[in-house]
Amino acid sequence: MKLLHKDIEKDNAGQVTLVPEEAEDMWHTYNLLQVGDSLRASTIRKVQTESTTGSVGSSRVRTTLTLCVEAIDFDSQACQLRVKGTNIEENQYSFFQKAIITC
């Protein structure tokens, strides 16, 4: 895992920016996260749009979610970290409240 940024206070509060490089890095991230932490991750969402004529189209959109962590689960078979939480930063597609993070 690559550490891009670290800003830790004396009371152990702060933030880090990590980039996973291997599947095992998700396990380490699982052990670092706690309920109540904030997590920012990039994700791709399917967005449906309706035209004025009533036709429906869909597209994939990359967005960034910032969640207040409520639950954490690690899937060892897929090496995926599943994080459930409430979105704390509003954006155009902020109605999603779950992120699956993969390496």
PDB file of C-alpha atoms in Angstrom:
ATOM      1  CA  MET A   1       0.000   0.000   0.000  1.00  0.00           C
ATOM      2  CA  LYS A   2       1.256   3.447  -0.853  1.00  0.00           C
ATOM      3  CA  LEU A   3       0.971   6.259   1.698  1.00  0.00           C
ATOM      4  CA  LEU A   4       0.336   9.502  -0.205  1.00  0.00           C
ATOM      5  CA  HIS A   5      -0.443  11.885   2.656  1.00  0.00           C
ATOM      6  CA  LYS A   6      -0.341  11.762   6.453  1.00  0.00           C
ATOM      7  CA  ASP A   7      -1.547  14.419   8.896  1.00  0.00           C
ATOM      8  CA  ILE A   8      -1.709  12.960  12.428  1.00  0.00           C
ATOM      9  CA  GLU A   9      -2.194  15.106  15.541  1.00  0.00           C
ATOM     10  CA  LYS A  10      -0.722  14.367  18.984  1.00  0.00           C
ATOM     11  CA  ASP A  11      -4.081  12.950  20.154  1.00  0.00           C
ATOM     12  CA  ASN A  12      -3.980  10.438  17.242  1.00  0.00           C
ATOM     13  CA  ALA A  13      -6.699  12.268  15.326  1.00  0.00           C
ATOM     14  CA  GLY A  14      -5.995  13.125  11.717  1.00  0.00           C
ATOM     15  CA  GLN A  15      -6.162  11.792   8.214  1.00  0.00           C
ATOM     16  CA  VAL A  16      -4.193   9.614   5.837  1.00  0.00           C
ATOM     17  CA  THR A  17      -4.417   9.072   2.098  1.00  0.00           C
ATOM     18  CA  LEU A  18      -3.705   5.480   1.058  1.00  0.00           C
ATOM     19  CA  VAL A  19      -3.608   3.822  -2.343  1.00  0.00           C
ATOM     20  CA  PRO A  20      -3.972   0.025  -2.355  1.00  0.00           C
ATOM     21  CA  GLU A  21      -1.535  -1.729  -4.667  1.00  0.00           C
ATOM     22  CA  GLU A  22      -2.252  -5.395  -3.894  1.00  0.00           C
ATOM     23  CA  ALA A  23      -5.353  -7.331  -2.882  1.00  0.00           C
ATOM     24  CA  GLU A  24      -3.913  -7.886   0.609  1.00  0.00           C
ATOM     25  CA  ASP A  25      -3.964  -4.113   1.161  1.00  0.00           C
ATOM     26  CA  MET A  26      -7.758  -4.291   1.567  1.00  0.00           C
ATOM     27  CA  TRP A  27      -7.248  -6.516   4.634  1.00  0.00           C
ATOM     28  CA  HIS A  28      -4.898  -3.949   6.164  1.00  0.00           C
ATOM     29  CA  THR A  29      -7.381  -1.166   5.430  1.00  0.00           C
ATOM     30  CA  TYR A  30     -10.125  -3.230   7.081  1.00  0.00           C
ATOM     31  CA  ASN A  31      -7.997  -3.360  10.243  1.00  0.00           C
ATOM     32  CA  LEU A  32      -7.336   0.400  10.164  1.00  0.00           C
ATOM     33  CA  LEU A  33     -10.960   1.557   9.804  1.00  0.00           C
ATOM     34  CA  GLN A  34     -13.320   1.988  12.749  1.00  0.00           C
ATOM     35  CA  VAL A  35     -16.995   2.855  13.064  1.00  0.00           C
ATOM     36  CA  GLY A  36     -17.274   6.649  13.157  1.00  0.00           C
ATOM     37  CA  ASP A  37     -14.309   7.244  10.831  1.00  0.00           C
ATOM     38  CA  SER A  38     -14.737   9.170   7.587  1.00  0.00           C
ATOM     39  CA  LEU A  39     -13.853   7.405   4.357  1.00  0.00           C
ATOM     40  CA  ARG A  40     -13.523   8.981   0.913  1.00  0.00           C
ATOM     41  CA  ALA A  41     -13.497   6.686  -2.098  1.00  0.00           C
ATOM     42  CA  SER A  42     -14.014   6.968  -5.827  1.00  0.00           C
ATOM     43  CA  THR A  43     -16.823   4.867  -7.260  1.00  0.00           C
ATOM     44  CA  ILE A  44     -18.722   4.346 -10.513  1.00  0.00           C
ATOM     45  CA  ARG A  45     -22.496   4.657 -10.446  1.00  0.00           C
ATOM     46  CA  LYS A  46     -25.174   3.954 -13.027  1.00  0.00           C
ATOM     47  CA  VAL A  47     -27.329   7.047 -13.518  1.00  0.00           C
ATOM     48  CA  GLN A  48     -30.649   6.994 -15.348  1.00  0.00           C
ATOM     49  CA  THR A  49     -31.884  10.069 -17.176  1.00  0.00           C
ATOM     50  CA  GLU A  50     -35.287  10.755 -18.649  1.00  0.00           C
ATOM     51  CA  SER A  51     -35.703  13.012 -21.652  1.00  0.00           C
ATOM     52  CA  THR A  52     -38.612  15.356 -22.291  1.00  0.00           C
ATOM     53  CA  THR A  53     -40.112  12.771 -24.659  1.00  0.00           C
ATOM     54  CA  GLY A  54     -40.163  10.155 -21.902  1.00  0.00           C
ATOM     55  CA  SER A  55     -37.347   7.960 -23.160  1.00  0.00           C
ATOM     56  CA  VAL A  56     -34.989   6.658 -20.498  1.00  0.00           C
ATOM     57  CA  GLY A  57     -31.231   6.394 -20.918  1.00  0.00           C
ATOM     58  CA  SER A  58     -28.488   5.375 -18.563  1.00  0.00           C
ATOM     59  CA  SER A  59     -24.803   6.121 -18.241  1.00  0.00           C
ATOM     60  CA  ARG A  60     -21.942   5.330 -15.893  1.00  0.00           C
ATOM     61  CA  VAL A  61     -20.602   8.217 -13.845  1.00  0.00           C
ATOM     62  CA  ARG A  62     -17.457   8.356 -11.703  1.00  0.00           C
ATOM     63  CA  THR A  63     -18.069  10.151  -8.415  1.00  0.00           C
ATOM     64  CA  THR A  64     -16.455  10.457  -5.007  1.00  0.00           C
ATOM     65  CA  LEU A  65     -18.319   9.447  -1.851  1.00  0.00           C
ATOM     66  CA  THR A  66     -17.387  10.586   1.628  1.00  0.00           C
ATOM     67  CA  LEU A  67     -18.979   8.300   4.197  1.00  0.00           C
ATOM     68  CA  CYS A  68     -19.219   8.316   7.963  1.00  0.00           C
ATOM     69  CA  VAL A  69     -18.515   4.617   8.588  1.00  0.00           C
ATOM     70  CA  GLU A  70     -21.379   2.686  10.227  1.00  0.00           C
ATOM     71  CA  ALA A  71     -20.362  -0.894   9.386  1.00  0.00           C
ATOM     72  CA  ILE A  72     -17.304  -2.575   7.858  1.00  0.00           C
ATOM     73  CA  ASP A  73     -17.093  -6.006   6.235  1.00  0.00           C
ATOM     74  CA  PHE A  74     -14.204  -7.737   4.479  1.00  0.00           C
ATOM     75  CA  ASP A  75     -14.862 -10.400   1.832  1.00  0.00           C
ATOM     76  CA  SER A  76     -11.740 -12.572   1.818  1.00  0.00           C
ATOM     77  CA  GLN A  77     -12.803 -14.495  -1.316  1.00  0.00           C
ATOM     78  CA  ALA A  78     -13.064 -11.364  -3.474  1.00  0.00           C
ATOM     79  CA  CYS A  79     -10.600  -9.224  -1.447  1.00  0.00           C
ATOM     80  CA  GLN A  80     -13.250  -6.531  -1.223  1.00  0.00           C
ATOM     81  CA  LEU A  81     -13.860  -4.109   1.580  1.00  0.00           C
ATOM     82  CA  ARG A  82     -17.547  -3.264   2.061  1.00  0.00           C
ATOM     83  CA  VAL A  83     -18.283  -0.085   3.970  1.00  0.00           C
ATOM     84  CA  LYS A  84     -21.761   1.080   4.926  1.00  0.00           C
ATOM     85  CA  GLY A  85     -22.368   4.611   6.101  1.00  0.00           C
ATOM     86  CA  THR A  86     -24.041   7.940   5.698  1.00  0.00           C
ATOM     87  CA  ASN A  87     -22.813  10.310   3.023  1.00  0.00           C
ATOM     88  CA  ILE A  88     -21.413  13.432   4.743  1.00  0.00           C
ATOM     89  CA  GLU A  89     -20.410  15.485   1.678  1.00  0.00           C
ATOM     90  CA  GLU A  90     -23.068  16.345  -0.823  1.00  0.00           C
ATOM     91  CA  ASN A  91     -22.402  16.048  -4.535  1.00  0.00           C
ATOM     92  CA  GLN A  92     -24.543  15.578  -7.635  1.00  0.00           C
ATOM     93  CA  TYR A  93     -24.854  11.807  -7.027  1.00  0.00           C
ATOM     94  CA  SER A  94     -24.752  11.775  -3.219  1.00  0.00           C
ATOM     95  CA  PHE A  95     -27.883   9.726  -2.623  1.00  0.00           C
ATOM     96  CA  PHE A  96     -25.851   6.482  -2.434  1.00  0.00           C
ATOM     97  CA  GLN A  97     -24.929   5.211   1.018  1.00  0.00           C
ATOM     98  CA  LYS A  98     -22.782   2.153   0.410  1.00  0.00           C
ATOM     99  CA  ALA A  99     -19.378   1.629  -1.133  1.00  0.00           C
ATOM    100  CA  ILE A 100     -17.534  -1.507  -2.159  1.00  0.00           C
ATOM    101  CA  ILE A 101     -13.834  -0.848  -2.407  1.00  0.00           C
ATOM    102  CA  THR A 102     -11.613  -3.151  -4.444  1.00  0.00           C
ATOM    103  CA  CYS A 103      -7.962  -3.164  -5.290  1.00  0.00           C
TER     104      CYS A 103
END
